[in-house]
Amino acid sequence: MAITGTDAPLVGIDLRPANQKLYGLSEASTMYVVDPLNGAAARIKKLSSEFRGGMASGFDFNPQSDKLRLVAVTGQNLRVTADVGAVGIDGPLSYAASDVHSGRRPAVSAAGYTNSVPRARTTILYVIDYQRDVLLQQDPPNDGVLTTIGKLGVDCDAAIGFDIATDASGTDHAFMVCKAELYRLDIKTGAAQPLGKIGGSASDYVSLAVLSES
């Protein structure tokens, strides 16, 4: 399905837990609400500060604060009030001093929060470094501090789709699209389990959103 009505290609999508609507961000830093049934995008607002992540970026709603988290291979780490486009500029992404990758520049191109339900009491932010093919925890999210969880076990490009869905029992299910193949991720170890090819080319998938059944 083609996305229509945007000023530039979308670089990220996510289902906002607070209202169960699908949001997207264009390469021109404009926020949209997208109709998942027909792909029509309704403009909300241009971000108050430019996001320079392009297709190598992560886009996910914090279910606890209802803020949108934007992270990028450029090191950007932004916190967005989606309805008005107001941007909070947080600490740049960097590996923790105690991490095995300490001192190296992270290449984060995907992000997902756990406990993705309305008014979540707790949540954890996970991101993916595509150059090292590892799953990381970003904690504190506003400081941009990264700690390695484990290797994915697959070689991914910068274009990665990643999302974490939470079922009715409170169990988190993490999924990743890498080179046009769908994987289930173990967020405790980082290991990726292949589920099958989904068609298209590797560059077609720059983001992923798991929609609710309703």
PDB file of C-alpha atoms in Angstrom:
ATOM      1  CA  MET A   1       0.000   0.000   0.000  1.00  0.00           C
ATOM      2  CA  ALA A   2       1.332   3.436  -0.949  1.00  0.00           C
ATOM      3  CA  ILE A   3       1.375   6.295   1.588  1.00  0.00           C
ATOM      4  CA  THR A   4      -0.193   9.436   0.122  1.00  0.00           C
ATOM      5  CA  GLY A   5      -0.348  13.072   1.187  1.00  0.00           C
ATOM      6  CA  THR A   6       3.160  13.523   2.632  1.00  0.00           C
ATOM      7  CA  ASP A   7       5.730  16.184   1.742  1.00  0.00           C
ATOM      8  CA  ALA A   8       8.519  13.576   1.620  1.00  0.00           C
ATOM      9  CA  PRO A   9       8.942   9.825   2.204  1.00  0.00           C
ATOM     10  CA  LEU A  10       8.234   8.608   5.730  1.00  0.00           C
ATOM     11  CA  VAL A  11      11.260   7.655   7.835  1.00  0.00           C
ATOM     12  CA  GLY A  12       9.333   6.183  10.769  1.00  0.00           C
ATOM     13  CA  ILE A  13       5.915   4.922  11.866  1.00  0.00           C
ATOM     14  CA  ASP A  14       4.450   3.763  15.172  1.00  0.00           C
ATOM     15  CA  LEU A  15       1.131   3.029  16.818  1.00  0.00           C
ATOM     16  CA  ARG A  16       0.614   5.543  19.630  1.00  0.00           C
ATOM     17  CA  PRO A  17      -0.610   3.627  22.707  1.00  0.00           C
ATOM     18  CA  ALA A  18      -2.565   6.605  24.090  1.00  0.00           C
ATOM     19  CA  ASN A  19      -5.034   6.751  21.183  1.00  0.00           C
ATOM     20  CA  GLN A  20      -4.235   3.691  19.024  1.00  0.00           C
ATOM     21  CA  LYS A  21      -3.567   5.870  15.966  1.00  0.00           C
ATOM     22  CA  LEU A  22      -0.738   5.294  13.499  1.00  0.00           C
ATOM     23  CA  TYR A  23       1.747   8.178  13.346  1.00  0.00           C
ATOM     24  CA  GLY A  24       4.508   8.848  10.863  1.00  0.00           C
ATOM     25  CA  LEU A  25       7.366  11.284  10.344  1.00  0.00           C
ATOM     26  CA  SER A  26       8.534  12.441   6.941  1.00  0.00           C
ATOM     27  CA  GLU A  27      12.105  13.053   5.838  1.00  0.00           C
ATOM     28  CA  ALA A  28      11.183  16.755   5.915  1.00  0.00           C
ATOM     29  CA  SER A  29      10.509  16.512   9.701  1.00  0.00           C
ATOM     30  CA  THR A  30       6.709  16.720   9.365  1.00  0.00           C
ATOM     31  CA  MET A  31       4.408  14.682  11.611  1.00  0.00           C
ATOM     32  CA  TYR A  32       1.381  12.842  10.188  1.00  0.00           C
ATOM     33  CA  VAL A  33      -1.423  10.547  11.253  1.00  0.00           C
ATOM     34  CA  VAL A  34      -1.731   7.707   8.744  1.00  0.00           C
ATOM     35  CA  ASP A  35      -4.885   5.746   7.960  1.00  0.00           C
ATOM     36  CA  PRO A  36      -3.746   2.087   7.925  1.00  0.00           C
ATOM     37  CA  LEU A  37      -6.699   1.098   5.742  1.00  0.00           C
ATOM     38  CA  ASN A  38      -5.884   3.312   2.763  1.00  0.00           C
ATOM     39  CA  GLY A  39      -2.472   4.887   3.427  1.00  0.00           C
ATOM     40  CA  ALA A  40      -3.798   8.475   3.493  1.00  0.00           C
ATOM     41  CA  ALA A  41      -1.640  10.760   5.650  1.00  0.00           C
ATOM     42  CA  ALA A  42      -3.094  13.775   7.490  1.00  0.00           C
ATOM     43  CA  ARG A  43      -0.572  16.481   8.370  1.00  0.00           C
ATOM     44  CA  ILE A  44      -0.182  17.426  12.034  1.00  0.00           C
ATOM     45  CA  LYS A  45       2.772  19.752  12.399  1.00  0.00           C
ATOM     46  CA  LYS A  46       6.360  20.300  11.356  1.00  0.00           C
ATOM     47  CA  LEU A  47       8.846  19.589  14.148  1.00  0.00           C
ATOM     48  CA  SER A  48      10.209  22.635  15.953  1.00  0.00           C
ATOM     49  CA  SER A  49      13.753  21.266  15.420  1.00  0.00           C
ATOM     50  CA  GLU A  50      14.958  19.350  12.377  1.00  0.00           C
ATOM     51  CA  PHE A  51      15.423  15.603  12.663  1.00  0.00           C
ATOM     52  CA  ARG A  52      18.433  14.507  10.617  1.00  0.00           C
ATOM     53  CA  GLY A  53      18.090  10.748  10.892  1.00  0.00           C
ATOM     54  CA  GLY A  54      16.732  10.061   7.436  1.00  0.00           C
ATOM     55  CA  MET A  55      16.072   6.399   6.738  1.00  0.00           C
ATOM     56  CA  ALA A  56      18.614   5.308   9.385  1.00  0.00           C
ATOM     57  CA  SER A  57      16.563   6.222  12.433  1.00  0.00           C
ATOM     58  CA  GLY A  58      14.300   4.952  15.205  1.00  0.00           C
ATOM     59  CA  PHE A  59      10.753   6.206  15.905  1.00  0.00           C
ATOM     60  CA  ASP A  60       8.687   4.985  18.862  1.00  0.00           C
ATOM     61  CA  PHE A  61       6.204   6.293  21.425  1.00  0.00           C
ATOM     62  CA  ASN A  62       7.018   6.110  25.115  1.00  0.00           C
ATOM     63  CA  PRO A  63       3.813   4.558  26.549  1.00  0.00           C
ATOM     64  CA  GLN A  64       4.458   6.047  29.988  1.00  0.00           C
ATOM     65  CA  SER A  65       5.037   9.711  29.055  1.00  0.00           C
ATOM     66  CA  ASP A  66       3.217   9.672  25.671  1.00  0.00           C
ATOM     67  CA  LYS A  67       6.264  11.374  24.141  1.00  0.00           C
ATOM     68  CA  LEU A  68       7.699  10.271  20.815  1.00  0.00           C
ATOM     69  CA  ARG A  69      11.334   9.162  20.882  1.00  0.00           C
ATOM     70  CA  LEU A  70      13.479   9.834  17.805  1.00  0.00           C
ATOM     71  CA  VAL A  71      16.995   8.417  17.594  1.00  0.00           C
ATOM     72  CA  ALA A  72      19.372   8.332  14.664  1.00  0.00           C
ATOM     73  CA  VAL A  73      22.646   7.057  13.297  1.00  0.00           C
ATOM     74  CA  THR A  74      23.771  10.692  13.503  1.00  0.00           C
ATOM     75  CA  GLY A  75      23.608  10.447  17.316  1.00  0.00           C
ATOM     76  CA  GLN A  76      20.481  12.585  17.603  1.00  0.00           C
ATOM     77  CA  ASN A  77      18.210  11.775  20.539  1.00  0.00           C
ATOM     78  CA  LEU A  78      14.967  13.754  20.517  1.00  0.00           C
ATOM     79  CA  ARG A  79      11.778  13.760  22.598  1.00  0.00           C
ATOM     80  CA  VAL A  80       8.681  15.018  20.766  1.00  0.00           C
ATOM     81  CA  THR A  81       5.211  16.140  21.811  1.00  0.00           C
ATOM     82  CA  ALA A  82       3.516  14.691  18.756  1.00  0.00           C
ATOM     83  CA  ASP A  83       0.360  16.817  18.614  1.00  0.00           C
ATOM     84  CA  VAL A  84       2.238  20.124  18.445  1.00  0.00           C
ATOM     85  CA  GLY A  85       5.625  19.080  17.059  1.00  0.00           C
ATOM     86  CA  ALA A  86       7.538  20.490  20.053  1.00  0.00           C
ATOM     87  CA  VAL A  87      11.005  18.941  20.293  1.00  0.00           C
ATOM     88  CA  GLY A  88      13.119  18.372  23.385  1.00  0.00           C
ATOM     89  CA  ILE A  89      16.785  17.845  22.499  1.00  0.00           C
ATOM     90  CA  ASP A  90      18.213  15.173  24.784  1.00  0.00           C
ATOM     91  CA  GLY A  91      21.749  13.914  25.317  1.00  0.00           C
ATOM     92  CA  PRO A  92      23.461  12.491  22.218  1.00  0.00           C
ATOM     93  CA  LEU A  93      23.678   8.732  21.909  1.00  0.00           C
ATOM     94  CA  SER A  94      26.839   7.224  23.400  1.00  0.00           C
ATOM     95  CA  TYR A  95      27.950   3.910  24.831  1.00  0.00           C
ATOM     96  CA  ALA A  96      28.226   3.607  28.607  1.00  0.00           C
ATOM     97  CA  ALA A  97      31.756   3.863  29.978  1.00  0.00           C
ATOM     98  CA  SER A  98      31.506   0.256  31.198  1.00  0.00           C
ATOM     99  CA  ASP A  99      30.151  -1.127  27.899  1.00  0.00           C
ATOM    100  CA  VAL A 100      32.168  -3.370  25.601  1.00  0.00           C
ATOM    101  CA  HIS A 101      31.755  -0.726  22.855  1.00  0.00           C
ATOM    102  CA  SER A 102      32.703   2.222  25.044  1.00  0.00           C
ATOM    103  CA  GLY A 103      34.400   5.021  23.107  1.00  0.00           C
ATOM    104  CA  ARG A 104      32.962   3.935  19.767  1.00  0.00           C
ATOM    105  CA  ARG A 105      30.372   5.901  17.859  1.00  0.00           C
ATOM    106  CA  PRO A 106      26.970   4.153  17.918  1.00  0.00           C
ATOM    107  CA  ALA A 107      25.031   3.631  14.690  1.00  0.00           C
ATOM    108  CA  VAL A 108      21.467   3.407  16.004  1.00  0.00           C
ATOM    109  CA  SER A 109      18.780   3.012  13.351  1.00  0.00           C
ATOM    110  CA  ALA A 110      15.791   1.470  15.192  1.00  0.00           C
ATOM    111  CA  ALA A 111      13.989   1.845  18.528  1.00  0.00           C
ATOM    112  CA  GLY A 112      11.170   0.270  20.530  1.00  0.00           C
ATOM    113  CA  TYR A 113       9.644   0.622  24.004  1.00  0.00           C
ATOM    114  CA  THR A 114       8.367  -2.272  26.110  1.00  0.00           C
ATOM    115  CA  ASN A 115       4.989  -2.345  27.882  1.00  0.00           C
ATOM    116  CA  SER A 116       3.378  -0.581  24.942  1.00  0.00           C
ATOM    117  CA  VAL A 117      -0.032   0.007  26.505  1.00  0.00           C
ATOM    118  CA  PRO A 118      -1.913   3.197  27.455  1.00  0.00           C
ATOM    119  CA  ARG A 119      -0.684   4.824  30.690  1.00  0.00           C
ATOM    120  CA  ALA A 120       2.058   2.254  31.228  1.00  0.00           C
ATOM    121  CA  ARG A 121       3.586   2.373  34.702  1.00  0.00           C
ATOM    122  CA  THR A 122       7.013   1.261  33.510  1.00  0.00           C
ATOM    123  CA  THR A 123       8.788   0.917  30.184  1.00  0.00           C
ATOM    124  CA  ILE A 124      12.256   0.127  28.797  1.00  0.00           C
ATOM    125  CA  LEU A 125      13.722   1.548  25.588  1.00  0.00           C
ATOM    126  CA  TYR A 126      15.629  -0.813  23.295  1.00  0.00           C
ATOM    127  CA  VAL A 127      17.527   0.269  20.186  1.00  0.00           C
ATOM    128  CA  ILE A 128      19.577  -1.446  17.474  1.00  0.00           C
ATOM    129  CA  ASP A 129      23.100  -0.567  16.336  1.00  0.00           C
ATOM    130  CA  TYR A 130      23.087  -1.768  12.732  1.00  0.00           C
ATOM    131  CA  GLN A 131      26.859  -1.525  12.191  1.00  0.00           C
ATOM    132  CA  ARG A 132      27.586  -3.899  15.063  1.00  0.00           C
ATOM    133  CA  ASP A 133      24.308  -5.839  14.685  1.00  0.00           C
ATOM    134  CA  VAL A 134      23.541  -5.652  18.399  1.00  0.00           C
ATOM    135  CA  LEU A 135      20.494  -4.940  20.551  1.00  0.00           C
ATOM    136  CA  LEU A 136      21.035  -2.194  23.136  1.00  0.00           C
ATOM    137  CA  GLN A 137      19.181  -0.736  26.089  1.00  0.00           C
ATOM    138  CA  GLN A 138      19.009   3.066  26.190  1.00  0.00           C
ATOM    139  CA  ASP A 139      18.919   4.069  29.842  1.00  0.00           C
ATOM    140  CA  PRO A 140      18.256   6.726  30.860  1.00  0.00           C
ATOM    141  CA  PRO A 141      16.547   7.460  27.523  1.00  0.00           C
ATOM    142  CA  ASN A 142      16.939  11.233  27.917  1.00  0.00           C
ATOM    143  CA  ASP A 143      20.690  10.865  28.520  1.00  0.00           C
ATOM    144  CA  GLY A 144      21.226   8.604  25.503  1.00  0.00           C
ATOM    145  CA  VAL A 145      23.369   6.104  27.427  1.00  0.00           C
ATOM    146  CA  LEU A 146      23.614   2.748  25.616  1.00  0.00           C
ATOM    147  CA  THR A 147      24.334  -0.685  27.086  1.00  0.00           C
ATOM    148  CA  THR A 148      24.784  -3.794  24.953  1.00  0.00           C
ATOM    149  CA  ILE A 149      22.279  -6.626  25.465  1.00  0.00           C
ATOM    150  CA  GLY A 150      23.574  -9.032  22.823  1.00  0.00           C
ATOM    151  CA  LYS A 151      24.195  -9.836  19.184  1.00  0.00           C
ATOM    152  CA  LEU A 152      21.317 -10.178  16.726  1.00  0.00           C
ATOM    153  CA  GLY A 153      23.012 -13.028  14.908  1.00  0.00           C
ATOM    154  CA  VAL A 154      22.146 -11.521  11.508  1.00  0.00           C
ATOM    155  CA  ASP A 155      23.812  -8.880   9.349  1.00  0.00           C
ATOM    156  CA  CYS A 156      21.478  -5.894   8.865  1.00  0.00           C
ATOM    157  CA  ASP A 157      21.704  -2.725   6.815  1.00  0.00           C
ATOM    158  CA  ALA A 158      20.794   0.734   8.130  1.00  0.00           C
ATOM    159  CA  ALA A 159      17.192   0.254   6.966  1.00  0.00           C
ATOM    160  CA  ILE A 160      15.662  -1.743   9.836  1.00  0.00           C
ATOM    161  CA  GLY A 161      12.080  -2.107  10.968  1.00  0.00           C
ATOM    162  CA  PHE A 162      11.691  -2.720  14.715  1.00  0.00           C
ATOM    163  CA  ASP A 163       8.745  -2.658  17.098  1.00  0.00           C
ATOM    164  CA  ILE A 164       7.641  -4.137  20.414  1.00  0.00           C
ATOM    165  CA  ALA A 165       3.994  -5.113  20.920  1.00  0.00           C
ATOM    166  CA  THR A 166       2.470  -5.968  24.293  1.00  0.00           C
ATOM    167  CA  ASP A 167      -0.356  -8.495  24.503  1.00  0.00           C
ATOM    168  CA  ALA A 168      -3.328  -8.564  26.887  1.00  0.00           C
ATOM    169  CA  SER A 169      -1.363 -10.562  29.468  1.00  0.00           C
ATOM    170  CA  GLY A 170       1.409  -7.946  29.541  1.00  0.00           C
ATOM    171  CA  THR A 171       3.931 -10.005  27.592  1.00  0.00           C
ATOM    172  CA  ASP A 172       6.191  -8.110  25.187  1.00  0.00           C
ATOM    173  CA  HIS A 173       6.781  -9.401  21.657  1.00  0.00           C
ATOM    174  CA  ALA A 174       9.630  -7.810  19.689  1.00  0.00           C
ATOM    175  CA  PHE A 175       9.838  -7.972  15.906  1.00  0.00           C
ATOM    176  CA  MET A 176      12.421  -6.809  13.390  1.00  0.00           C
ATOM    177  CA  VAL A 177      12.519  -6.518   9.606  1.00  0.00           C
ATOM    178  CA  CYS A 178      16.009  -6.832   8.179  1.00  0.00           C
ATOM    179  CA  LYS A 179      16.720  -7.179   4.451  1.00  0.00           C
ATOM    180  CA  ALA A 180      13.060  -7.954   3.702  1.00  0.00           C
ATOM    181  CA  GLU A 181      12.878 -10.784   6.243  1.00  0.00           C
ATOM    182  CA  LEU A 182      10.775 -10.776   9.423  1.00  0.00           C
ATOM    183  CA  TYR A 183      12.376 -11.825  12.724  1.00  0.00           C
ATOM    184  CA  ARG A 184      11.264 -12.287  16.297  1.00  0.00           C
ATOM    185  CA  LEU A 185      13.746 -10.749  18.766  1.00  0.00           C
ATOM    186  CA  ASP A 186      14.553 -11.984  22.239  1.00  0.00           C
ATOM    187  CA  ILE A 187      15.002  -8.704  24.131  1.00  0.00           C
ATOM    188  CA  LYS A 188      16.793 -10.528  26.960  1.00  0.00           C
ATOM    189  CA  THR A 189      19.597 -11.769  24.692  1.00  0.00           C
ATOM    190  CA  GLY A 190      19.265  -9.849  21.422  1.00  0.00           C
ATOM    191  CA  ALA A 191      18.991 -13.067  19.398  1.00  0.00           C
ATOM    192  CA  ALA A 192      16.884 -12.865  16.230  1.00  0.00           C
ATOM    193  CA  GLN A 193      14.732 -15.816  15.128  1.00  0.00           C
ATOM    194  CA  PRO A 194      13.757 -15.786  11.423  1.00  0.00           C
ATOM    195  CA  LEU A 195      10.029 -16.008  10.689  1.00  0.00           C
ATOM    196  CA  GLY A 196      10.128 -15.724   6.909  1.00  0.00           C
ATOM    197  CA  LYS A 197      10.558 -13.473   3.894  1.00  0.00           C
ATOM    198  CA  ILE A 198       7.945 -10.749   3.431  1.00  0.00           C
ATOM    199  CA  GLY A 199       8.719  -9.627  -0.119  1.00  0.00           C
ATOM    200  CA  GLY A 200      10.072  -6.440  -1.626  1.00  0.00           C
ATOM    201  CA  SER A 201      13.654  -5.215  -1.515  1.00  0.00           C
ATOM    202  CA  ALA A 202      15.820  -4.634   1.552  1.00  0.00           C
ATOM    203  CA  SER A 203      15.579  -0.853   1.233  1.00  0.00           C
ATOM    204  CA  ASP A 204      11.747  -0.925   1.300  1.00  0.00           C
ATOM    205  CA  TYR A 205      11.605  -1.423   5.079  1.00  0.00           C
ATOM    206  CA  VAL A 206      12.820   1.497   7.185  1.00  0.00           C
ATOM    207  CA  SER A 207      10.317   1.199  10.040  1.00  0.00           C
ATOM    208  CA  LEU A 208       7.801  -1.217  11.552  1.00  0.00           C
ATOM    209  CA  ALA A 209       4.577  -0.809  13.517  1.00  0.00           C
ATOM    210  CA  VAL A 210       2.542  -3.652  15.001  1.00  0.00           C
ATOM    211  CA  LEU A 211      -1.132  -2.678  14.812  1.00  0.00           C
ATOM    212  CA  SER A 212      -3.822  -3.685  17.285  1.00  0.00           C
ATOM    213  CA  GLU A 213      -6.432  -6.225  16.192  1.00  0.00           C
ATOM    214  CA  SER A 214      -9.191  -3.650  16.646  1.00  0.00           C
TER     215      SER A 214
END
